[in-house]
CSV table of C-alpha atoms in Angstrom, one decimal:
chain,number,residue,atom,x,y,z
A,6,MET,CA,21.4,-8.4,72.7
A,7,LEU,CA,19.1,-8.2,75.7
A,8,ALA,CA,19.0,-12.0,75.9
A,9,ALA,CA,22.8,-12.0,76.0
A,10,ILE,CA,22.7,-9.6,79.0
A,11,TYR,CA,19.9,-11.4,80.8
A,12,PHE,CA,21.5,-14.9,80.4
A,13,GLY,CA,24.9,-13.6,81.5
A,14,ILE,CA,26.6,-14.3,78.2
A,15,ALA,CA,28.1,-10.8,78.0
A,16,THR,CA,28.2,-7.6,80.0
A,17,PRO,CA,26.2,-4.5,79.1
A,18,SER,CA,29.5,-2.8,78.1
A,19,GLU,CA,30.4,-5.7,75.7
A,20,ILE,CA,26.9,-5.7,74.2
A,21,ALA,CA,27.2,-1.9,73.7
A,22,GLY,CA,30.4,-2.5,71.7
A,23,VAL,CA,28.7,-5.2,69.6
A,24,GLY,CA,25.7,-2.9,69.0
A,25,CYS,CA,28.0,-0.1,67.9
A,26,PHE,CA,29.9,-2.4,65.5
A,27,LEU,CA,26.6,-3.7,64.0
A,28,ALA,CA,25.3,-0.1,63.6
A,29,LEU,CA,28.4,0.8,61.6
A,30,VAL,CA,28.0,-2.3,59.4
A,31,ILE,CA,24.3,-1.6,58.7
A,32,GLY,CA,25.0,2.1,58.2
A,33,PHE,CA,27.7,1.4,55.5
A,34,ALA,CA,25.7,-1.4,54.0
A,35,TYR,CA,22.6,0.8,53.4
A,36,ARG,CA,24.9,3.8,52.4
A,37,ARG,CA,23.4,5.9,55.2
A,38,LEU,CA,26.7,6.5,56.9
A,39,SER,CA,29.5,8.5,55.3
A,40,TRP,CA,33.1,9.0,56.4
A,41,GLU,CA,32.2,12.7,57.2
A,42,ALA,CA,29.3,11.6,59.4
A,43,LEU,CA,31.6,9.0,61.1
A,44,LYS,CA,34.2,11.7,61.7
A,45,GLY,CA,31.5,14.0,63.3
A,46,ALA,CA,30.3,11.1,65.5
A,47,PHE,CA,33.9,10.4,66.6
A,48,LEU,CA,34.6,14.0,67.6
A,49,SER,CA,31.3,14.2,69.4
A,50,THR,CA,32.1,11.0,71.3
A,51,CYS,CA,35.5,12.4,72.2
A,52,ARG,CA,34.0,15.6,73.6
A,53,ILE,CA,31.4,13.7,75.7
A,54,THR,CA,34.1,11.3,77.0
A,55,CYS,CA,36.4,14.2,77.9
A,56,PHE,CA,33.5,16.0,79.7
A,57,ILE,CA,32.7,12.8,81.7
A,58,GLY,CA,36.5,12.3,82.4
A,59,TRP,CA,36.8,15.8,83.9
A,60,ILE,CA,33.7,15.2,86.0
A,61,LEU,CA,35.3,12.0,87.3
A,62,VAL,CA,38.6,13.9,88.1
A,63,ALA,CA,36.7,16.7,89.9
A,64,ALA,CA,34.5,14.2,91.8
A,65,THR,CA,37.6,12.2,92.9
A,66,VAL,CA,39.3,15.3,94.2
A,67,PHE,CA,36.1,16.3,95.9
A,68,GLY,CA,35.8,12.9,97.5
A,69,TYR,CA,39.4,13.1,98.8
A,70,ILE,CA,38.8,16.5,100.3
A,71,LEU,CA,35.6,15.3,102.0
A,72,SER,CA,37.4,12.3,103.4
A,73,PHE,CA,40.3,14.4,104.7
A,74,LEU,CA,38.0,16.9,106.4
A,75,GLN,CA,35.6,14.1,107.6
A,76,LEU,CA,32.6,16.2,106.6
A,77,PRO,CA,30.3,13.2,105.9
A,78,GLN,CA,31.0,11.8,109.3
A,79,GLN,CA,30.5,15.1,111.0
A,80,LEU,CA,27.3,15.7,109.2
A,81,SER,CA,26.0,12.3,110.2
A,82,GLU,CA,27.0,12.8,113.8
A,83,TRP,CA,25.3,16.2,113.9
A,84,LEU,CA,22.1,14.9,112.5
A,85,VAL,CA,22.0,12.1,115.0
A,86,ALA,CA,22.8,14.5,117.8
A,87,GLN,CA,20.0,16.8,116.7
A,88,SER,CA,17.5,13.9,116.9
A,89,ALA,CA,16.2,14.9,113.5
A,90,SER,CA,13.3,12.9,112.1
A,91,PRO,CA,14.9,10.4,109.7
A,92,TYR,CA,12.1,10.7,107.2
A,93,LEU,CA,12.4,14.5,107.3
A,94,VAL,CA,16.0,14.1,106.4
A,95,ILE,CA,15.0,11.8,103.5
A,96,LEU,CA,12.5,14.3,102.3
A,97,GLY,CA,15.2,17.0,102.4
A,98,ILE,CA,17.6,14.7,100.5
A,99,ASN,CA,15.0,14.1,97.8
A,100,VAL,CA,14.2,17.8,97.4
A,101,LEU,CA,17.9,18.4,97.1
A,102,LEU,CA,18.3,15.7,94.4
A,103,ILE,CA,15.3,17.0,92.4
A,104,PHE,CA,16.8,20.5,92.5
A,105,LEU,CA,20.2,19.3,91.4
A,106,GLY,CA,18.5,17.3,88.6
A,107,CYS,CA,17.3,20.6,87.2
A,108,ILE,CA,20.8,22.0,86.8
A,109,MET,CA,23.2,19.0,86.7
A,110,ASP,CA,23.8,15.7,84.8
A,111,PRO,CA,22.9,12.6,86.8
A,112,ALA,CA,26.5,11.3,86.6
A,113,GLY,CA,27.7,14.5,88.2
A,114,ILE,CA,25.1,14.4,90.9
A,115,LEU,CA,26.0,10.8,91.7
A,116,LEU,CA,29.7,11.4,92.0
A,117,VAL,CA,29.3,14.6,94.1
A,118,THR,CA,26.5,13.6,96.5
A,119,ILE,CA,27.0,9.9,97.2
A,120,PRO,CA,30.2,10.4,99.3
A,121,ILE,CA,28.2,12.8,101.5
A,122,LEU,CA,24.8,11.0,101.6
A,123,VAL,CA,25.8,7.4,102.2
A,124,PRO,CA,27.3,7.9,105.7
A,125,VAL,CA,24.2,10.0,106.6
A,126,ILE,CA,21.9,7.2,105.4
A,127,LYS,CA,23.8,4.6,107.3
A,128,ALA,CA,23.8,6.7,110.5
A,129,LEU,CA,20.1,7.1,110.3
A,130,GLY,CA,19.6,3.4,110.0
A,131,PHE,CA,18.2,3.2,106.5
A,132,ASP,CA,19.0,0.3,104.1
A,133,PRO,CA,21.7,1.2,101.6
A,134,VAL,CA,20.0,-0.9,98.9
A,135,TRP,CA,16.7,1.0,99.4
A,136,PHE,CA,18.6,4.3,99.2
A,137,GLY,CA,20.3,3.2,96.0
A,138,VAL,CA,17.0,2.4,94.3
A,139,MET,CA,15.5,5.7,95.6
A,140,PHE,CA,18.5,7.6,94.2
A,141,VAL,CA,18.1,5.9,90.8
A,142,VAL,CA,14.4,6.8,90.6
A,143,ASN,CA,15.4,10.4,91.5
A,144,MET,CA,18.0,10.4,88.7
A,145,GLU,CA,15.4,9.1,86.2
A,146,LEU,CA,13.3,12.1,87.2
A,147,ALA,CA,16.4,14.3,86.6
A,148,GLN,CA,16.6,13.1,83.0
A,149,ILE,CA,13.2,14.7,82.1
A,150,THR,CA,13.4,17.7,84.5
A,151,PRO,CA,13.7,21.1,82.7
A,152,PRO,CA,15.8,23.0,81.9
A,153,LEU,CA,18.7,20.5,81.5
A,154,GLY,CA,16.9,17.2,81.4
A,155,LEU,CA,19.0,15.1,78.9
A,156,ASN,CA,16.1,13.1,77.6
A,157,LEU,CA,14.2,16.3,76.7
A,158,PHE,CA,17.0,17.3,74.3
A,159,ILE,CA,17.4,13.8,72.9
A,160,ILE,CA,13.6,13.8,72.0
A,161,LYS,CA,14.0,17.3,70.5
A,162,SER,CA,16.9,16.0,68.3
A,163,ILE,CA,14.8,13.1,66.8
A,164,ALA,CA,11.4,14.8,66.7
A,165,PRO,CA,9.9,16.4,63.6
A,166,PRO,CA,10.9,20.1,63.0
A,167,GLU,CA,7.5,21.4,63.9
A,168,VAL,CA,7.7,19.9,67.4
A,169,THR,CA,9.1,22.6,69.7
A,170,LEU,CA,11.0,22.2,73.0
A,171,LYS,CA,7.9,23.8,74.7
A,172,ASP,CA,5.7,20.9,73.3
A,173,ILE,CA,8.2,18.4,74.7
A,174,LEU,CA,8.2,20.1,78.1
A,175,ILE,CA,4.4,20.0,78.2
A,176,GLY,CA,4.4,16.3,77.2
A,177,ALA,CA,7.0,15.5,79.9
A,178,TRP,CA,4.8,16.6,82.8
A,179,PRO,CA,2.7,13.4,83.0
A,180,PHE,CA,5.9,11.4,83.2
A,181,MET,CA,7.4,13.7,85.8
A,182,ILE,CA,4.2,13.2,87.9
A,183,LEU,CA,4.4,9.4,87.5
A,184,ASP,CA,8.1,9.5,88.6
A,185,LEU,CA,7.2,11.5,91.7
A,186,ILE,CA,4.4,9.0,92.5
A,187,GLY,CA,6.9,6.2,92.1
A,188,LEU,CA,9.4,8.0,94.3
A,189,ALA,CA,6.8,8.6,97.0
A,190,LEU,CA,5.8,4.9,96.9
A,191,VAL,CA,9.5,3.8,97.3
A,192,ILE,CA,9.9,6.1,100.3
A,193,ILE,CA,6.6,5.2,102.0
A,194,PHE,CA,6.8,1.5,101.3
A,195,PRO,CA,10.4,0.4,101.3
A,196,GLN,CA,9.5,-3.3,101.2
A,197,ILE,CA,8.6,-2.7,97.5
A,198,ILE,CA,12.4,-2.6,97.0
A,199,LEU,CA,13.6,-4.8,99.8
A,200,TRP,CA,11.5,-7.9,99.6
A,201,LEU,CA,13.4,-9.4,96.7
A,202,PRO,CA,16.9,-8.9,98.2
A,203,SER,CA,15.7,-10.2,101.5
A,204,THR,CA,14.3,-13.3,99.8
A,205,MET,CA,17.7,-13.9,98.1
A,206,LEU,CA,19.5,-13.5,101.4
A,207,ARG,CA,17.3,-16.1,103.0
A,208,GLY,CA,18.0,-18.5,100.2
């Protein structure tokens, strides 16, 4: 499956569909999957899809309101007029994203904050590609940040019964520290991110 993605044979979405179909075939072949379990999985998928759909609707409305009020542009102009240190603004953005990662899903953070932050980043003269990678690293951190880190609950669901959520939170700290170090490196040394795109553009 990974080879099909890397060699451009199929898109990740298409491979996900193939993987889902193969999982169903294997589940029925080994008699590990019943119609009742399939019904439960279907209902769970519907709930998650509806939840994401409402996030998209709310984010779209939010984006239209921001565009109508021109808040991102006004914020960018205000920051430039204040002669604020660009890296101080970046630090503030990262602190905000880390805080939001504690209480929101990454998809919601992406849809709500990007319409505001991208004009600010461009006005301050930062590379959008660099900002995009920095944002993704931040969202990876959000996945393991308590109390609502999605990966923490996924690990809890597949861990043995004797493993508590507290144990998982303690075990997540080293990964959080590594993510913070990676985030700091991306901010301090942007060429870590930009050297490959710049090479491709030269070619």
